[in-house]
Short mmCIF file of C-alpha atoms and ligand atoms in Angstrom, two decimals:
data_model
loop_
_atom_site.label_atom_id
_atom_site.label_comp_id
_atom_site.label_asym_id
_atom_site.label_seq_id
_atom_site.Cartn_x
_atom_site.Cartn_y
_atom_site.Cartn_z
CA MET A 3 0.00 0.00 0.00
CA ASN A 4 1.30 3.44 -0.95
CA ILE A 5 -0.46 5.90 1.34
CA ASP A 6 0.82 8.92 -0.62
CA THR A 7 -0.85 7.61 -3.79
CA LEU A 8 -4.08 6.99 -1.89
CA LYS A 9 -4.03 10.45 -0.31
CA THR A 10 -3.36 12.15 -3.66
CA THR A 11 -6.26 10.31 -5.31
CA ALA A 12 -8.66 11.02 -2.44
CA GLN A 13 -7.75 14.72 -2.41
CA ALA A 14 -8.41 14.97 -6.16
CA MET A 15 -11.83 13.32 -5.77
CA VAL A 16 -13.00 15.80 -3.16
CA ALA A 17 -10.97 18.91 -4.12
CA PRO A 18 -12.59 22.26 -3.14
CA GLY A 19 -15.70 22.93 -5.24
CA ARG A 20 -15.64 19.44 -6.73
CA GLY A 21 -17.56 16.25 -6.06
CA ILE A 22 -18.16 12.84 -7.56
CA LEU A 23 -20.45 11.81 -10.40
CA ALA A 24 -21.99 8.42 -9.61
CA MET A 25 -22.69 6.98 -13.07
CA ASP A 26 -22.18 3.37 -12.01
CA GLU A 27 -25.72 2.11 -12.51
CA SER A 28 -25.63 -1.57 -13.40
CA SER A 29 -27.06 -2.37 -16.84
CA PRO A 30 -30.44 -3.48 -15.35
CA THR A 31 -30.70 -0.31 -13.25
CA CYS A 32 -29.75 1.93 -16.18
CA ASN A 33 -32.31 0.08 -18.33
CA LYS A 34 -34.97 0.66 -15.69
CA ARG A 35 -34.33 4.42 -15.86
CA PHE A 36 -34.37 4.28 -19.68
CA GLU A 37 -37.66 2.36 -19.69
CA GLY A 38 -39.27 5.10 -17.63
CA LEU A 39 -38.42 7.56 -20.43
CA GLY A 40 -39.16 5.27 -23.37
CA ILE A 41 -35.46 4.95 -24.33
CA PRO A 42 -34.45 1.61 -25.95
CA THR A 43 -32.58 -0.55 -23.42
CA THR A 44 -29.57 -1.51 -25.53
CA ILE A 45 -25.83 -1.34 -24.89
CA GLU A 46 -25.58 1.15 -27.78
CA MET A 47 -28.00 3.54 -26.06
CA ARG A 48 -26.21 3.17 -22.72
CA ARG A 49 -22.96 4.02 -24.55
CA GLU A 50 -24.53 7.07 -26.22
CA TYR A 51 -25.96 8.27 -22.95
CA ARG A 52 -22.72 7.86 -21.02
CA THR A 53 -20.73 9.47 -23.85
CA MET A 54 -23.06 12.45 -23.64
CA LEU A 55 -22.43 12.74 -19.89
CA VAL A 56 -18.64 12.47 -19.84
CA SER A 57 -18.25 14.82 -22.82
CA SER A 58 -20.16 17.64 -21.18
CA PRO A 59 -17.87 20.69 -21.64
CA GLY A 60 -16.40 22.00 -18.40
CA LEU A 61 -17.61 19.02 -16.35
CA GLY A 62 -14.18 18.60 -14.79
CA ASP A 63 -14.44 22.07 -13.20
CA HIS A 64 -16.96 20.63 -10.74
CA ILE A 65 -16.43 16.87 -10.87
CA GLY A 66 -13.28 15.34 -9.38
CA GLY A 67 -14.15 11.66 -9.85
CA ALA A 68 -16.67 9.56 -11.76
CA ILE A 69 -17.78 6.09 -10.69
CA LEU A 70 -18.25 3.69 -13.60
CA PHE A 71 -19.89 0.30 -13.93
CA ASP A 72 -17.76 -2.62 -15.21
CA GLU A 73 -19.37 -2.35 -18.67
CA THR A 74 -18.34 1.31 -18.99
CA LEU A 75 -14.81 0.94 -17.65
CA ARG A 76 -14.13 -1.51 -20.50
CA ASP A 77 -16.07 0.43 -23.13
CA HIS A 78 -15.34 3.20 -25.62
CA THR A 79 -17.23 6.42 -26.22
CA THR A 80 -19.13 6.80 -29.49
CA ASP A 81 -16.15 8.84 -30.77
CA GLY A 82 -13.74 5.99 -30.08
CA ARG A 83 -11.94 7.04 -26.89
CA SER A 84 -11.95 4.78 -23.86
CA PHE A 85 -14.23 6.15 -21.15
CA VAL A 86 -11.15 6.30 -18.92
CA GLN A 87 -9.41 8.54 -21.45
CA ALA A 88 -12.50 10.74 -21.89
CA LEU A 89 -12.62 11.30 -18.12
CA GLN A 90 -8.89 11.91 -17.83
CA GLU A 91 -9.12 14.55 -20.57
CA GLN A 92 -11.57 16.41 -18.31
CA GLY A 93 -9.25 16.00 -15.28
CA ILE A 94 -11.72 13.55 -13.70
CA VAL A 95 -10.40 10.51 -11.80
CA PRO A 96 -12.03 7.26 -13.02
CA GLY A 97 -13.48 4.88 -10.42
CA ILE A 98 -15.34 1.58 -10.42
CA LYS A 99 -18.26 0.05 -8.53
CA VAL A 100 -17.05 -3.33 -7.30
CA ASP A 101 -19.76 -4.80 -5.07
CA THR A 102 -22.05 -7.36 -6.65
CA GLY A 103 -25.20 -6.10 -5.00
CA ALA A 104 -27.23 -6.19 -1.80
CA LYS A 105 -28.58 -9.71 -1.15
CA ASP A 106 -31.03 -11.03 1.45
CA LEU A 107 -29.38 -11.36 4.86
CA ALA A 108 -29.87 -14.91 6.15
CA LEU A 109 -32.22 -15.24 9.17
CA HIS A 110 -33.13 -11.53 8.88
CA PRO A 111 -36.21 -11.00 6.72
CA GLY A 112 -36.34 -7.54 5.14
CA GLU A 113 -32.61 -6.90 5.50
CA LYS A 114 -29.70 -6.98 3.06
CA VAL A 115 -25.98 -7.62 3.11
CA THR A 116 -23.77 -6.51 0.26
CA GLU A 117 -21.77 -9.23 -1.49
CA GLY A 118 -18.71 -9.30 -3.75
CA LEU A 119 -15.67 -10.15 -1.62
CA ASP A 120 -14.89 -13.47 -3.32
CA GLY A 121 -12.15 -12.90 -5.89
CA LEU A 122 -12.14 -9.16 -5.22
CA GLY A 123 -8.33 -8.88 -4.90
CA PRO A 124 -7.62 -10.03 -8.49
CA ARG A 125 -10.59 -8.01 -9.81
CA LEU A 126 -9.15 -4.85 -8.22
CA ALA A 127 -5.74 -5.55 -9.74
CA GLU A 128 -7.42 -5.77 -13.17
CA TYR A 129 -9.47 -2.62 -12.61
CA SER A 130 -6.28 -0.80 -11.67
CA GLU A 131 -4.70 -1.95 -14.97
CA LEU A 132 -7.77 -0.58 -16.78
CA GLY A 133 -7.26 2.83 -15.12
CA ALA A 134 -9.53 2.87 -12.06
CA ARG A 135 -8.01 4.77 -9.14
CA PHE A 136 -10.88 4.42 -6.69
CA ALA A 137 -13.74 2.00 -6.02
CA LYS A 138 -17.21 1.96 -4.48
CA TRP A 139 -19.09 -0.53 -2.29
CA ARG A 140 -22.61 0.28 -1.09
CA ALA A 141 -24.23 -1.20 2.02
CA VAL A 142 -27.94 -0.54 2.64
CA TYR A 143 -29.88 -0.37 5.90
CA THR A 144 -33.67 -0.54 6.01
CA VAL A 145 -35.29 1.47 8.81
CA THR A 146 -38.38 0.34 10.73
CA ASP A 147 -39.21 0.52 14.44
CA SER A 148 -37.24 -2.70 14.99
CA LEU A 149 -34.68 -2.64 12.12
CA PRO A 150 -31.78 -2.57 11.36
CA SER A 151 -30.79 -5.58 13.42
CA GLN A 152 -27.32 -5.71 14.96
CA ALA A 153 -26.64 -8.58 12.54
CA CYS A 154 -27.23 -6.21 9.62
CA TYR A 155 -24.95 -3.50 11.06
CA THR A 156 -22.17 -6.00 11.82
CA ALA A 157 -22.30 -7.98 8.56
CA ASN A 158 -22.29 -4.88 6.37
CA ALA A 159 -19.53 -3.16 8.37
CA HIS A 160 -17.36 -6.25 8.15
CA ALA A 161 -17.82 -6.50 4.36
CA LEU A 162 -17.13 -2.77 3.88
CA ALA A 163 -13.94 -3.04 5.92
CA ARG A 164 -12.67 -6.15 4.08
CA TYR A 165 -13.39 -4.41 0.78
CA ALA A 166 -11.61 -1.24 1.93
CA ALA A 167 -8.51 -3.18 2.98
CA LEU A 168 -8.38 -5.01 -0.36
CA CYS A 169 -8.69 -1.68 -2.22
CA GLN A 170 -5.86 -0.08 -0.25
CA GLU A 171 -3.63 -3.09 -0.84
CA ASN A 172 -4.12 -2.37 -4.57
CA ASP A 173 -3.53 1.42 -4.17
CA ILE A 174 -7.20 2.05 -4.96
CA VAL A 175 -9.11 4.51 -2.74
CA PRO A 176 -12.22 2.83 -1.30
CA ILE A 177 -15.44 4.84 -1.21
CA VAL A 178 -17.09 3.44 1.90
CA GLU A 179 -20.85 3.79 1.48
CA PRO A 180 -23.23 2.95 4.32
CA GLU A 181 -26.66 4.05 3.03
CA VAL A 182 -29.52 4.34 5.50
CA LEU A 183 -32.50 4.14 3.16
CA ILE A 184 -34.95 7.04 2.99
CA ASP A 185 -37.93 4.66 2.52
CA GLY A 186 -40.30 4.56 5.47
CA ASN A 187 -42.13 6.83 7.88
CA HIS A 188 -39.32 7.33 10.40
CA ASP A 189 -38.61 10.77 11.80
CA LEU A 190 -35.34 12.70 11.87
CA GLY A 191 -34.40 11.41 15.32
CA ARG A 192 -34.70 7.80 14.23
CA SER A 193 -32.64 8.55 11.09
CA PHE A 194 -29.95 10.09 13.33
CA GLU A 195 -29.89 7.07 15.63
CA VAL A 196 -29.57 4.52 12.80
CA THR A 197 -27.07 6.58 10.80
CA GLN A 198 -24.87 7.15 13.83
CA HIS A 199 -24.85 3.48 14.80
CA ALA A 200 -24.15 2.37 11.22
CA GLN A 201 -21.17 4.77 11.02
CA HIS A 202 -19.84 3.79 14.46
CA THR A 203 -19.95 0.14 13.48
CA VAL A 204 -18.28 0.82 10.12
CA PHE A 205 -15.39 2.82 11.63
CA ALA A 206 -14.82 0.13 14.29
CA ALA A 207 -14.61 -2.51 11.53
CA LEU A 208 -12.26 -0.33 9.44
CA ALA A 209 -9.98 -0.08 12.48
CA ASP A 210 -10.12 -3.86 13.00
CA GLN A 211 -8.89 -4.38 9.42
CA ASP A 212 -6.13 -1.71 9.75
CA VAL A 213 -7.60 0.48 7.02
CA ASP A 214 -5.74 3.81 6.82
CA LEU A 215 -8.45 6.47 7.11
CA ARG A 216 -6.26 9.02 5.28
CA GLY A 217 -6.90 7.00 2.12
CA ILE A 218 -10.68 6.54 2.08
CA VAL A 219 -13.71 8.65 1.14
CA LEU A 220 -16.90 8.20 3.18
CA LYS A 221 -20.16 8.25 1.20
CA PRO A 222 -22.98 8.46 3.73
CA SER A 223 -26.66 9.21 3.49
CA MET A 224 -27.86 12.39 5.16
CA VAL A 225 -29.75 12.39 8.44
CA ILE A 226 -33.17 13.00 6.91
CA SER A 227 -36.84 12.24 7.60
CA GLY A 228 -38.23 9.11 5.96
CA ALA A 229 -39.83 9.77 2.57
CA GLY A 230 -43.24 8.88 4.01
CA ALA A 231 -42.88 10.75 7.32
CA ALA A 232 -45.82 12.93 8.29
CA ASP A 233 -43.80 16.02 9.17
CA ARG A 234 -40.51 16.11 7.27
CA ALA A 235 -37.61 18.16 8.66
CA GLY A 236 -36.53 21.29 6.77
CA ILE A 237 -33.24 22.01 5.00
CA ARG A 238 -31.47 23.64 7.94
CA GLU A 239 -32.41 20.91 10.39
CA VAL A 240 -31.26 18.15 8.05
CA ALA A 241 -27.93 19.92 7.58
CA GLN A 242 -27.43 20.51 11.31
CA GLU A 243 -28.33 17.00 12.38
CA THR A 244 -26.23 15.44 9.62
CA LEU A 245 -23.18 17.46 10.71
CA ARG A 246 -23.85 16.65 14.38
CA CYS A 247 -23.94 12.96 13.51
CA LEU A 248 -20.79 12.99 11.37
CA SER A 249 -18.88 15.02 13.97
CA SER A 250 -19.61 12.25 16.47
CA THR A 251 -18.52 9.36 14.25
CA VAL A 252 -16.01 10.35 11.54
CA PRO A 253 -12.35 10.79 12.55
CA ALA A 254 -10.54 13.90 11.27
CA ALA A 255 -8.10 11.67 9.34
CA VAL A 256 -10.80 11.04 6.71
CA PRO A 257 -10.10 13.50 3.85
CA GLY A 258 -13.61 13.74 2.48
CA ILE A 259 -17.27 13.00 2.96
CA ALA A 260 -19.25 12.78 -0.30
CA PHE A 261 -22.98 12.32 0.19
CA LEU A 262 -25.31 10.19 -1.90
CA SER A 263 -28.62 11.75 -2.92
CA GLY A 264 -30.70 8.67 -2.08
CA GLY A 265 -34.00 9.69 -3.66
CA GLN A 266 -33.97 13.40 -2.77
CA SER A 267 -35.02 15.79 -5.52
CA ASP A 268 -32.18 17.44 -7.44
CA GLU A 269 -32.54 20.82 -5.80
CA GLU A 270 -33.19 19.41 -2.33
CA ALA A 271 -29.89 17.49 -2.50
CA THR A 272 -28.07 20.65 -3.56
CA GLN A 273 -29.71 22.76 -0.85
CA HIS A 274 -28.82 20.28 1.90
CA LEU A 275 -25.19 20.16 0.83
CA ASN A 276 -25.01 23.92 0.60
CA ALA A 277 -26.53 24.39 4.06
CA MET A 278 -23.94 22.04 5.56
CA ASN A 279 -21.09 24.01 4.06
CA GLU A 280 -22.67 27.31 5.09
CA ILE A 281 -23.04 26.36 8.74
CA GLY A 282 -20.08 23.98 8.87
CA GLY A 283 -17.37 26.42 9.96
CA SER A 284 -14.00 24.69 10.02
CA LEU A 285 -14.88 21.05 9.41
CA PRO A 286 -12.00 18.54 9.48
CA TRP A 287 -13.06 16.92 6.19
CA ALA A 288 -14.25 18.14 2.78
CA VAL A 289 -18.05 17.92 2.62
CA THR A 290 -19.24 17.35 -0.93
CA PHE A 291 -21.46 15.25 -3.19
CA SER A 292 -21.33 11.86 -4.88
CA TYR A 293 -24.75 12.04 -6.48
CA GLY A 294 -26.23 9.63 -8.98
CA ARG A 295 -29.86 10.45 -9.64
CA ALA A 296 -29.57 14.08 -8.44
CA LEU A 297 -26.84 14.75 -11.03
CA GLN A 298 -28.22 12.71 -13.91
CA ALA A 299 -32.01 12.66 -13.84
CA ALA A 300 -32.62 16.02 -15.55
CA ALA A 301 -29.94 15.40 -18.21
CA MET A 302 -31.27 11.93 -19.00
CA LYS A 303 -34.78 13.30 -19.35
CA ARG A 304 -33.60 16.07 -21.66
CA TRP A 305 -31.59 13.63 -23.81
CA ALA A 306 -34.42 11.06 -23.96
CA GLY A 307 -32.45 8.93 -26.43
CA HIS A 308 -32.39 11.50 -29.29
CA SER A 309 -29.08 12.62 -30.75
CA ASP A 310 -30.60 16.05 -31.50
CA ASN A 311 -30.83 16.61 -27.75
CA VAL A 312 -27.20 15.76 -26.91
CA GLU A 313 -25.96 19.36 -26.75
CA SER A 314 -28.76 20.63 -24.53
CA ALA A 315 -28.56 17.52 -22.32
CA ARG A 316 -24.86 18.22 -21.82
CA GLN A 317 -25.71 21.73 -20.70
CA VAL A 318 -28.23 20.34 -18.22
CA ALA A 319 -25.62 17.90 -16.85
CA PHE A 320 -23.07 20.69 -16.55
CA HIS A 321 -25.57 22.94 -14.80
CA ARG A 322 -26.33 20.37 -12.04
CA ALA A 323 -22.61 19.73 -11.57
CA GLN A 324 -22.01 23.46 -11.32
CA MET A 325 -24.82 23.96 -8.79
CA ASN A 326 -23.47 21.15 -6.60
CA GLY A 327 -19.91 22.43 -6.99
CA ALA A 328 -21.12 25.77 -5.62
CA ALA A 329 -22.96 23.97 -2.79
CA ALA A 330 -19.73 22.16 -1.88
CA LEU A 331 -18.32 25.63 -1.17
CA GLY A 332 -21.48 26.93 0.55
CA GLN A 333 -21.95 29.41 -2.32
CA TYR A 334 -25.19 28.12 -3.85
CA SER A 335 -28.48 30.01 -3.99
CA SER A 336 -31.76 29.15 -5.66
CA GLU A 337 -31.43 32.31 -7.79
CA MET A 338 -28.61 30.51 -9.59
CA GLU A 339 -31.16 27.96 -10.82
CA LYS A 340 -33.39 30.65 -12.20
CA ALA A 341 -30.51 32.56 -13.76
CA ALA A 342 -29.61 29.43 -15.74
P1 13P B 9 -27.93 8.36 -5.63
O1 13P B 9 -27.26 9.72 -5.48
O2 13P B 9 -28.87 8.30 -6.78
O3 13P B 9 -28.47 7.86 -4.34
O4 13P B 9 -26.79 7.35 -6.07
C1 13P B 9 -25.58 7.40 -5.46
C2 13P B 9 -24.98 6.07 -5.46
O5 13P B 9 -23.91 5.88 -5.99
C3 13P B 9 -25.70 4.99 -4.79
O6 13P B 9 -24.82 3.93 -4.57
#
């Protein structure tokens, strides 16, 4: 493990005013989004769509890293460059999703554990050869009055830590992603409790596996009311409670925290990030974004599978990246949406 390499990569991913573009949807997930918009679900269309995204002019001003799916890391853009090369030309570090999905957790109905550790060492070595400098592994936690179980916390933390150690051994920065799902009626307090315990458990497991925290990026969910909660907390409260939670769990050695959007609307995700950076003061880590849906949804809708729409879709993608880049500095305002 070369800690200097890991630190350099992590710093580039979460550099000031930059965040991460999560475009690592598996083919079935990408197809599901396409179906919703009537776009043909072929590899050619996925290639066209992803080419549109990575070729958006100026994207690298606000995006430090992009997470790819296996198919894309091995693929070429419609103009014949590898996706890795297309990202590098924009100054964007290429990364790769390496987990093989959340599967049912034995003896725990309604809960999931993320799989993919078998053979991961050699896979990471190959991904590194292909140009990936960081990786992603997502654990999910379902919230009810009685869940998550301790079994779910422990199993997912253990897998995240084993994955992170394998990444570091291959000089690949692990994005460690414990996602507390927004689905459900839980209130902000319950989201805080579950998020805090998930993060505590993850950092204990990372320590057990001797993971060097200077060479990871944490990708958490925000402390937020459940999507179906009767009285959902406002922007400021979400930002405050999220920062209070992270301050109690995340050591200062971690260079960056890059949030997932997890089903929030585009502007809501931007507003929450901005509020955190506004009220944050001198936080020990960079606080930025690693959004999937909240960065892509509007651009995908604009593109809708028609080559005539590529240019305007690129502008839409750039705009969302720019808004979130501003939010990562605490310099976003809703007037900037209208101005655009
Ligand atoms: P969302 O921002 O759409 O939640 O996706 C981020 C991600 O990478 C989930 O693993």
